[in-house]
Amino acid sequence: MILETKRLILRPWKEEDAEELYHYAKNPLVGPAAGWPPHTSVENSRDIIRGVLSEPETYAVVLKESQKPIGSVGIMTGSHSNLEISDEEGEIGYWIGVPYWGQGLIPEAVRELIRYGFEELNLTTIWCAYFDGNEKSRRVQEKCGFRYHHTNKNVLWHLTNERKTEHVTCLPREQWKKSS
């Protein structure tokens, strides 16, 4: 599946993207805020493309202008989510390379994934979450219409082996319809 916005193409990750992925994912400002450790090499990034980033509904965020991936966005449904949700619900996750922060690119990608989730996957509710202190992620969720639902404290996050506080937001389909 390939999705498009004004400035972006959302497409499956390819092994050839490993160098670009490593370029952004090695930065310690990116992964830990999203709950994963910085990438350690191009080969590490290639392994992550083969595994995590090859999951269904996981997309490279590609700038139309350069045709290069600069981040990632995905929607996990039902038991594939990090949250306890039904099969008719999804959870969106995302990140973008530091040079592209503050340009509205991730909200643009997330809005397209929301549209896709409701219109094509027929989801009833889309969830999102951010860790305590990740104000950039909180702002993306607010801009995209998500509203605070609850907080999970002292969650053991296995990818980083840390205990974190997670703030969970949601967007029901009916609320999205009213605002779109």
JSON list of C-alpha atoms in Angstrom, two decimals:
[
{"chain": "A", "resi": 1, "resn": "MET", "atom": "CA", "xyz": [0.00, 0.00, 0.00]},
{"chain": "A", "resi": 2, "resn": "ILE", "atom": "CA", "xyz": [1.24, 3.47, -0.86]},
{"chain": "A", "resi": 3, "resn": "LEU", "atom": "CA", "xyz": [-0.41, 6.57, 0.60]},
{"chain": "A", "resi": 4, "resn": "GLU", "atom": "CA", "xyz": [0.24, 10.16, -0.47]},
{"chain": "A", "resi": 5, "resn": "THR", "atom": "CA", "xyz": [-0.14, 13.62, 1.01]},
{"chain": "A", "resi": 6, "resn": "LYS", "atom": "CA", "xyz": [0.77, 17.02, -0.36]},
{"chain": "A", "resi": 7, "resn": "ARG", "atom": "CA", "xyz": [4.46, 16.67, 0.59]},
{"chain": "A", "resi": 8, "resn": "LEU", "atom": "CA", "xyz": [4.87, 12.99, 1.45]},
{"chain": "A", "resi": 9, "resn": "ILE", "atom": "CA", "xyz": [4.70, 9.45, 0.19]},
{"chain": "A", "resi": 10, "resn": "LEU", "atom": "CA", "xyz": [4.01, 6.76, 2.80]},
{"chain": "A", "resi": 11, "resn": "ARG", "atom": "CA", "xyz": [5.34, 3.48, 1.45]},
{"chain": "A", "resi": 12, "resn": "PRO", "atom": "CA", "xyz": [6.72, 0.19, 2.77]},
{"chain": "A", "resi": 13, "resn": "TRP", "atom": "CA", "xyz": [10.31, 0.24, 3.97]},
{"chain": "A", "resi": 14, "resn": "LYS", "atom": "CA", "xyz": [12.95, -1.34, 1.68]},
{"chain": "A", "resi": 15, "resn": "GLU", "atom": "CA", "xyz": [16.29, -2.81, 2.68]},
{"chain": "A", "resi": 16, "resn": "GLU", "atom": "CA", "xyz": [17.94, -0.18, 0.45]},
{"chain": "A", "resi": 17, "resn": "ASP", "atom": "CA", "xyz": [16.62, 2.44, 2.92]},
{"chain": "A", "resi": 18, "resn": "ALA", "atom": "CA", "xyz": [19.01, 1.22, 5.65]},
{"chain": "A", "resi": 19, "resn": "GLU", "atom": "CA", "xyz": [21.56, 4.04, 5.23]},
{"chain": "A", "resi": 20, "resn": "GLU", "atom": "CA", "xyz": [18.92, 6.77, 5.35]},
{"chain": "A", "resi": 21, "resn": "LEU", "atom": "CA", "xyz": [17.22, 5.08, 8.31]},
{"chain": "A", "resi": 22, "resn": "TYR", "atom": "CA", "xyz": [20.51, 4.83, 10.20]},
{"chain": "A", "resi": 23, "resn": "HIS", "atom": "CA", "xyz": [21.30, 8.49, 9.46]},
{"chain": "A", "resi": 24, "resn": "TYR", "atom": "CA", "xyz": [18.22, 9.61, 11.45]},
{"chain": "A", "resi": 25, "resn": "ALA", "atom": "CA", "xyz": [17.66, 6.68, 13.84]},
{"chain": "A", "resi": 26, "resn": "LYS", "atom": "CA", "xyz": [21.17, 6.80, 15.35]},
{"chain": "A", "resi": 27, "resn": "ASN", "atom": "CA", "xyz": [20.39, 10.19, 16.91]},
{"chain": "A", "resi": 28, "resn": "PRO", "atom": "CA", "xyz": [19.73, 9.77, 20.67]},
{"chain": "A", "resi": 29, "resn": "LEU", "atom": "CA", "xyz": [17.07, 12.51, 20.51]},
{"chain": "A", "resi": 30, "resn": "VAL", "atom": "CA", "xyz": [14.84, 10.31, 18.31]},
{"chain": "A", "resi": 31, "resn": "GLY", "atom": "CA", "xyz": [14.53, 6.69, 19.46]},
{"chain": "A", "resi": 32, "resn": "PRO", "atom": "CA", "xyz": [14.53, 6.96, 23.25]},
{"chain": "A", "resi": 33, "resn": "ALA", "atom": "CA", "xyz": [11.71, 9.55, 23.17]},
{"chain": "A", "resi": 34, "resn": "ALA", "atom": "CA", "xyz": [9.69, 7.07, 21.10]},
{"chain": "A", "resi": 35, "resn": "GLY", "atom": "CA", "xyz": [10.64, 4.05, 23.21]},
{"chain": "A", "resi": 36, "resn": "TRP", "atom": "CA", "xyz": [13.45, 2.39, 21.25]},
{"chain": "A", "resi": 37, "resn": "PRO", "atom": "CA", "xyz": [17.25, 2.54, 21.48]},
{"chain": "A", "resi": 38, "resn": "PRO", "atom": "CA", "xyz": [19.29, 4.48, 18.90]},
{"chain": "A", "resi": 39, "resn": "HIS", "atom": "CA", "xyz": [20.44, 2.39, 15.94]},
{"chain": "A", "resi": 40, "resn": "THR", "atom": "CA", "xyz": [24.08, 1.32, 16.16]},
{"chain": "A", "resi": 41, "resn": "SER", "atom": "CA", "xyz": [24.99, 0.71, 12.50]},
{"chain": "A", "resi": 42, "resn": "VAL", "atom": "CA", "xyz": [23.61, 0.54, 8.95]},
{"chain": "A", "resi": 43, "resn": "GLU", "atom": "CA", "xyz": [23.38, -3.24, 9.40]},
{"chain": "A", "resi": 44, "resn": "ASN", "atom": "CA", "xyz": [21.39, -2.76, 12.62]},
{"chain": "A", "resi": 45, "resn": "SER", "atom": "CA", "xyz": [19.01, -0.49, 10.69]},
{"chain": "A", "resi": 46, "resn": "ARG", "atom": "CA", "xyz": [18.75, -3.10, 7.90]},
{"chain": "A", "resi": 47, "resn": "ASP", "atom": "CA", "xyz": [17.84, -5.77, 10.50]},
{"chain": "A", "resi": 48, "resn": "ILE", "atom": "CA", "xyz": [15.17, -3.46, 11.92]},
{"chain": "A", "resi": 49, "resn": "ILE", "atom": "CA", "xyz": [13.76, -2.93, 8.42]},
{"chain": "A", "resi": 50, "resn": "ARG", "atom": "CA", "xyz": [13.60, -6.72, 7.95]},
{"chain": "A", "resi": 51, "resn": "GLY", "atom": "CA", "xyz": [11.87, -7.18, 11.31]},
{"chain": "A", "resi": 52, "resn": "VAL", "atom": "CA", "xyz": [9.94, -4.37, 13.00]},
{"chain": "A", "resi": 53, "resn": "LEU", "atom": "CA", "xyz": [9.57, -2.07, 9.99]},
{"chain": "A", "resi": 54, "resn": "SER", "atom": "CA", "xyz": [8.30, -4.86, 7.71]},
{"chain": "A", "resi": 55, "resn": "GLU", "atom": "CA", "xyz": [5.19, -5.31, 9.86]},
{"chain": "A", "resi": 56, "resn": "PRO", "atom": "CA", "xyz": [1.86, -4.70, 8.08]},
{"chain": "A", "resi": 57, "resn": "GLU", "atom": "CA", "xyz": [0.74, -1.05, 7.89]},
{"chain": "A", "resi": 58, "resn": "THR", "atom": "CA", "xyz": [4.22, 0.28, 8.72]},
{"chain": "A", "resi": 59, "resn": "TYR", "atom": "CA", "xyz": [5.41, 3.00, 6.36]},
{"chain": "A", "resi": 60, "resn": "ALA", "atom": "CA", "xyz": [8.54, 4.96, 5.54]},
{"chain": "A", "resi": 61, "resn": "VAL", "atom": "CA", "xyz": [7.75, 8.68, 5.54]},
{"chain": "A", "resi": 62, "resn": "VAL", "atom": "CA", "xyz": [9.32, 9.81, 2.26]},
{"chain": "A", "resi": 63, "resn": "LEU", "atom": "CA", "xyz": [9.71, 13.42, 1.14]},
{"chain": "A", "resi": 64, "resn": "LYS", "atom": "CA", "xyz": [8.31, 13.75, -2.39]},
{"chain": "A", "resi": 65, "resn": "GLU", "atom": "CA", "xyz": [10.96, 16.38, -3.07]},
{"chain": "A", "resi": 66, "resn": "SER", "atom": "CA", "xyz": [13.95, 14.10, -2.39]},
{"chain": "A", "resi": 67, "resn": "GLN", "atom": "CA", "xyz": [12.34, 10.62, -2.60]},
{"chain": "A", "resi": 68, "resn": "LYS", "atom": "CA", "xyz": [14.26, 9.77, 0.63]},
{"chain": "A", "resi": 69, "resn": "PRO", "atom": "CA", "xyz": [12.80, 8.37, 3.86]},
{"chain": "A", "resi": 70, "resn": "ILE", "atom": "CA", "xyz": [13.00, 10.78, 6.80]},
{"chain": "A", "resi": 71, "resn": "GLY", "atom": "CA", "xyz": [10.87, 8.99, 9.38]},
{"chain": "A", "resi": 72, "resn": "SER", "atom": "CA", "xyz": [8.30, 6.29, 9.98]},
{"chain": "A", "resi": 73, "resn": "VAL", "atom": "CA", "xyz": [4.62, 5.96, 10.74]},
{"chain": "A", "resi": 74, "resn": "GLY", "atom": "CA", "xyz": [2.46, 2.93, 11.30]},
{"chain": "A", "resi": 75, "resn": "ILE", "atom": "CA", "xyz": [-0.89, 1.71, 12.55]},
{"chain": "A", "resi": 76, "resn": "MET", "atom": "CA", "xyz": [-1.09, -1.45, 14.64]},
{"chain": "A", "resi": 77, "resn": "THR", "atom": "CA", "xyz": [-4.51, -3.05, 15.04]},
{"chain": "A", "resi": 78, "resn": "GLY", "atom": "CA", "xyz": [-5.89, -5.21, 17.83]},
{"chain": "A", "resi": 79, "resn": "SER", "atom": "CA", "xyz": [-3.38, -7.48, 19.53]},
{"chain": "A", "resi": 80, "resn": "HIS", "atom": "CA", "xyz": [-0.50, -6.04, 17.42]},
{"chain": "A", "resi": 81, "resn": "SER", "atom": "CA", "xyz": [-0.83, -2.80, 19.42]},
{"chain": "A", "resi": 82, "resn": "ASN", "atom": "CA", "xyz": [1.14, -1.91, 22.54]},
{"chain": "A", "resi": 83, "resn": "LEU", "atom": "CA", "xyz": [-2.22, -1.10, 24.15]},
{"chain": "A", "resi": 84, "resn": "GLU", "atom": "CA", "xyz": [-5.06, -3.45, 25.05]},
{"chain": "A", "resi": 85, "resn": "ILE", "atom": "CA", "xyz": [-7.47, -2.69, 22.21]},
{"chain": "A", "resi": 86, "resn": "SER", "atom": "CA", "xyz": [-9.99, -4.63, 20.15]},
{"chain": "A", "resi": 87, "resn": "ASP", "atom": "CA", "xyz": [-9.47, -5.81, 16.57]},
{"chain": "A", "resi": 88, "resn": "GLU", "atom": "CA", "xyz": [-11.65, -2.91, 15.35]},
{"chain": "A", "resi": 89, "resn": "GLU", "atom": "CA", "xyz": [-9.24, -0.38, 16.87]},
{"chain": "A", "resi": 90, "resn": "GLY", "atom": "CA", "xyz": [-5.75, 0.77, 15.94]},
{"chain": "A", "resi": 91, "resn": "GLU", "atom": "CA", "xyz": [-2.76, 2.50, 17.51]},
{"chain": "A", "resi": 92, "resn": "ILE", "atom": "CA", "xyz": [-0.62, 4.94, 15.55]},
{"chain": "A", "resi": 93, "resn": "GLY", "atom": "CA", "xyz": [3.10, 5.32, 16.19]},
{"chain": "A", "resi": 94, "resn": "TYR", "atom": "CA", "xyz": [5.53, 7.68, 14.48]},
{"chain": "A", "resi": 95, "resn": "TRP", "atom": "CA", "xyz": [8.92, 9.37, 14.49]},
{"chain": "A", "resi": 96, "resn": "ILE", "atom": "CA", "xyz": [10.81, 11.74, 12.24]},
{"chain": "A", "resi": 97, "resn": "GLY", "atom": "CA", "xyz": [14.47, 12.74, 11.85]},
{"chain": "A", "resi": 98, "resn": "VAL", "atom": "CA", "xyz": [15.62, 15.79, 13.84]},
{"chain": "A", "resi": 99, "resn": "PRO", "atom": "CA", "xyz": [16.28, 18.03, 10.78]},
{"chain": "A", "resi": 100, "resn": "TYR", "atom": "CA", "xyz": [12.55, 17.78, 9.95]},
{"chain": "A", "resi": 101, "resn": "TRP", "atom": "CA", "xyz": [11.15, 18.61, 13.38]},
{"chain": "A", "resi": 102, "resn": "GLY", "atom": "CA", "xyz": [8.73, 21.53, 13.49]},
{"chain": "A", "resi": 103, "resn": "GLN", "atom": "CA", "xyz": [7.74, 21.44, 9.80]},
{"chain": "A", "resi": 104, "resn": "GLY", "atom": "CA", "xyz": [4.34, 19.78, 10.24]},
{"chain": "A", "resi": 105, "resn": "LEU", "atom": "CA", "xyz": [5.40, 16.68, 8.32]},
{"chain": "A", "resi": 106, "resn": "ILE", "atom": "CA", "xyz": [4.49, 14.07, 10.94]},
{"chain": "A", "resi": 107, "resn": "PRO", "atom": "CA", "xyz": [1.04, 15.60, 11.59]},
{"chain": "A", "resi": 108, "resn": "GLU", "atom": "CA", "xyz": [0.54, 15.47, 7.80]},
{"chain": "A", "resi": 109, "resn": "ALA", "atom": "CA", "xyz": [1.51, 11.77, 7.73]},
{"chain": "A", "resi": 110, "resn": "VAL", "atom": "CA", "xyz": [-0.57, 10.94, 10.82]},
{"chain": "A", "resi": 111, "resn": "ARG", "atom": "CA", "xyz": [-3.67, 12.64, 9.39]},
{"chain": "A", "resi": 112, "resn": "GLU", "atom": "CA", "xyz": [-3.38, 10.50, 6.26]},
{"chain": "A", "resi": 113, "resn": "LEU", "atom": "CA", "xyz": [-2.98, 7.36, 8.36]},
{"chain": "A", "resi": 114, "resn": "ILE", "atom": "CA", "xyz": [-6.05, 8.35, 10.40]},
{"chain": "A", "resi": 115, "resn": "ARG", "atom": "CA", "xyz": [-8.05, 8.78, 7.18]},
{"chain": "A", "resi": 116, "resn": "TYR", "atom": "CA", "xyz": [-6.81, 5.41, 5.94]},
{"chain": "A", "resi": 117, "resn": "GLY", "atom": "CA", "xyz": [-7.58, 3.74, 9.28]},
{"chain": "A", "resi": 118, "resn": "PHE", "atom": "CA", "xyz": [-11.16, 4.97, 9.40]},
{"chain": "A", "resi": 119, "resn": "GLU", "atom": "CA", "xyz": [-12.06, 4.88, 5.69]},
{"chain": "A", "resi": 120, "resn": "GLU", "atom": "CA", "xyz": [-10.18, 1.81, 4.46]},
{"chain": "A", "resi": 121, "resn": "LEU", "atom": "CA", "xyz": [-9.49, -0.34, 7.54]},
{"chain": "A", "resi": 122, "resn": "ASN", "atom": "CA", "xyz": [-12.94, 0.55, 8.97]},
{"chain": "A", "resi": 123, "resn": "LEU", "atom": "CA", "xyz": [-11.57, 1.13, 12.48]},
{"chain": "A", "resi": 124, "resn": "THR", "atom": "CA", "xyz": [-13.89, 2.45, 15.19]},
{"chain": "A", "resi": 125, "resn": "THR", "atom": "CA", "xyz": [-11.24, 4.20, 17.31]},
{"chain": "A", "resi": 126, "resn": "ILE", "atom": "CA", "xyz": [-7.61, 5.13, 16.80]},
{"chain": "A", "resi": 127, "resn": "TRP", "atom": "CA", "xyz": [-5.31, 5.39, 19.80]},
{"chain": "A", "resi": 128, "resn": "CYS", "atom": "CA", "xyz": [-1.96, 7.05, 20.29]},
{"chain": "A", "resi": 129, "resn": "ALA", "atom": "CA", "xyz": [0.41, 7.45, 23.24]},
{"chain": "A", "resi": 130, "resn": "TYR", "atom": "CA", "xyz": [3.44, 9.46, 24.28]},
{"chain": "A", "resi": 131, "resn": "PHE", "atom": "CA", "xyz": [5.88, 9.13, 27.13]},
{"chain": "A", "resi": 132, "resn": "ASP", "atom": "CA", "xyz": [6.13, 11.68, 29.92]},
{"chain": "A", "resi": 133, "resn": "GLY", "atom": "CA", "xyz": [8.24, 14.61, 28.72]},
{"chain": "A", "resi": 134, "resn": "ASN", "atom": "CA", "xyz": [7.78, 14.01, 24.99]},
{"chain": "A", "resi": 135, "resn": "GLU", "atom": "CA", "xyz": [6.03, 17.29, 24.30]},
{"chain": "A", "resi": 136, "resn": "LYS", "atom": "CA", "xyz": [6.62, 17.12, 20.54]},
{"chain": "A", "resi": 137, "resn": "SER", "atom": "CA", "xyz": [4.67, 13.87, 20.31]},
{"chain": "A", "resi": 138, "resn": "ARG", "atom": "CA", "xyz": [1.91, 15.27, 22.55]},
{"chain": "A", "resi": 139, "resn": "ARG", "atom": "CA", "xyz": [1.57, 18.27, 20.19]},
{"chain": "A", "resi": 140, "resn": "VAL", "atom": "CA", "xyz": [1.33, 16.02, 17.11]},
{"chain": "A", "resi": 141, "resn": "GLN", "atom": "CA", "xyz": [-1.53, 14.15, 18.76]},
{"chain": "A", "resi": 142, "resn": "GLU", "atom": "CA", "xyz": [-3.34, 17.36, 19.71]},
{"chain": "A", "resi": 143, "resn": "LYS", "atom": "CA", "xyz": [-2.96, 18.76, 16.17]},
{"chain": "A", "resi": 144, "resn": "CYS", "atom": "CA", "xyz": [-4.43, 15.56, 14.75]},
{"chain": "A", "resi": 145, "resn": "GLY", "atom": "CA", "xyz": [-7.51, 15.61, 16.98]},
{"chain": "A", "resi": 146, "resn": "PHE", "atom": "CA", "xyz": [-6.56, 13.03, 19.61]},
{"chain": "A", "resi": 147, "resn": "ARG", "atom": "CA", "xyz": [-7.87, 13.71, 23.12]},
{"chain": "A", "resi": 148, "resn": "TYR", "atom": "CA", "xyz": [-6.42, 12.58, 26.44]},
{"chain": "A", "resi": 149, "resn": "HIS", "atom": "CA", "xyz": [-7.88, 9.28, 27.69]},
{"chain": "A", "resi": 150, "resn": "HIS", "atom": "CA", "xyz": [-5.71, 7.99, 30.55]},
{"chain": "A", "resi": 151, "resn": "THR", "atom": "CA", "xyz": [-2.19, 7.61, 31.96]},
{"chain": "A", "resi": 152, "resn": "ASN", "atom": "CA", "xyz": [-0.31, 4.36, 32.58]},
{"chain": "A", "resi": 153, "resn": "LYS", "atom": "CA", "xyz": [2.35, 4.83, 35.26]},
{"chain": "A", "resi": 154, "resn": "ASN", "atom": "CA", "xyz": [5.44, 2.74, 35.85]},
{"chain": "A", "resi": 155, "resn": "VAL", "atom": "CA", "xyz": [5.09, 0.71, 32.62]},
{"chain": "A", "resi": 156, "resn": "LEU", "atom": "CA", "xyz": [8.03, -1.60, 31.90]},
{"chain": "A", "resi": 157, "resn": "TRP", "atom": "CA", "xyz": [9.07, -0.77, 28.34]},
{"chain": "A", "resi": 158, "resn": "HIS", "atom": "CA", "xyz": [10.86, -3.88, 27.05]},
{"chain": "A", "resi": 159, "resn": "LEU", "atom": "CA", "xyz": [12.73, -2.27, 24.13]},
{"chain": "A", "resi": 160, "resn": "THR", "atom": "CA", "xyz": [14.67, 0.00, 26.47]},
{"chain": "A", "resi": 161, "resn": "ASN", "atom": "CA", "xyz": [14.20, -1.96, 29.72]},
{"chain": "A", "resi": 162, "resn": "GLU", "atom": "CA", "xyz": [12.99, 1.19, 31.48]},
{"chain": "A", "resi": 163, "resn": "ARG", "atom": "CA", "xyz": [9.96, 2.08, 33.53]},
{"chain": "A", "resi": 164, "resn": "LYS", "atom": "CA", "xyz": [8.02, 4.90, 31.90]},
{"chain": "A", "resi": 165, "resn": "THR", "atom": "CA", "xyz": [4.84, 6.91, 32.33]},
{"chain": "A", "resi": 166, "resn": "GLU", "atom": "CA", "xyz": [2.70, 6.71, 29.21]},
{"chain": "A", "resi": 167, "resn": "HIS", "atom": "CA", "xyz": [-0.11, 9.14, 28.37]},
{"chain": "A", "resi": 168, "resn": "VAL", "atom": "CA", "xyz": [-2.78, 7.60, 26.13]},
{"chain": "A", "resi": 169, "resn": "THR", "atom": "CA", "xyz": [-4.98, 9.56, 23.74]},
{"chain": "A", "resi": 170, "resn": "CYS", "atom": "CA", "xyz": [-7.75, 8.47, 21.40]},
{"chain": "A", "resi": 171, "resn": "LEU", "atom": "CA", "xyz": [-9.80, 9.58, 18.43]},
{"chain": "A", "resi": 172, "resn": "PRO", "atom": "CA", "xyz": [-13.18, 7.87, 17.87]},
{"chain": "A", "resi": 173, "resn": "ARG", "atom": "CA", "xyz": [-14.36, 7.67, 14.25]},
{"chain": "A", "resi": 174, "resn": "GLU", "atom": "CA", "xyz": [-17.47, 9.78, 14.99]},
{"chain": "A", "resi": 175, "resn": "GLN", "atom": "CA", "xyz": [-15.34, 12.59, 16.46]},
{"chain": "A", "resi": 176, "resn": "TRP", "atom": "CA", "xyz": [-13.02, 12.44, 13.43]},
{"chain": "A", "resi": 177, "resn": "LYS", "atom": "CA", "xyz": [-16.00, 12.62, 11.02]},
{"chain": "A", "resi": 178, "resn": "LYS", "atom": "CA", "xyz": [-17.31, 15.77, 12.74]},
{"chain": "A", "resi": 179, "resn": "SER", "atom": "CA", "xyz": [-13.97, 17.55, 12.47]},
{"chain": "A", "resi": 180, "resn": "SER", "atom": "CA", "xyz": [-13.01, 16.50, 8.94]}
]
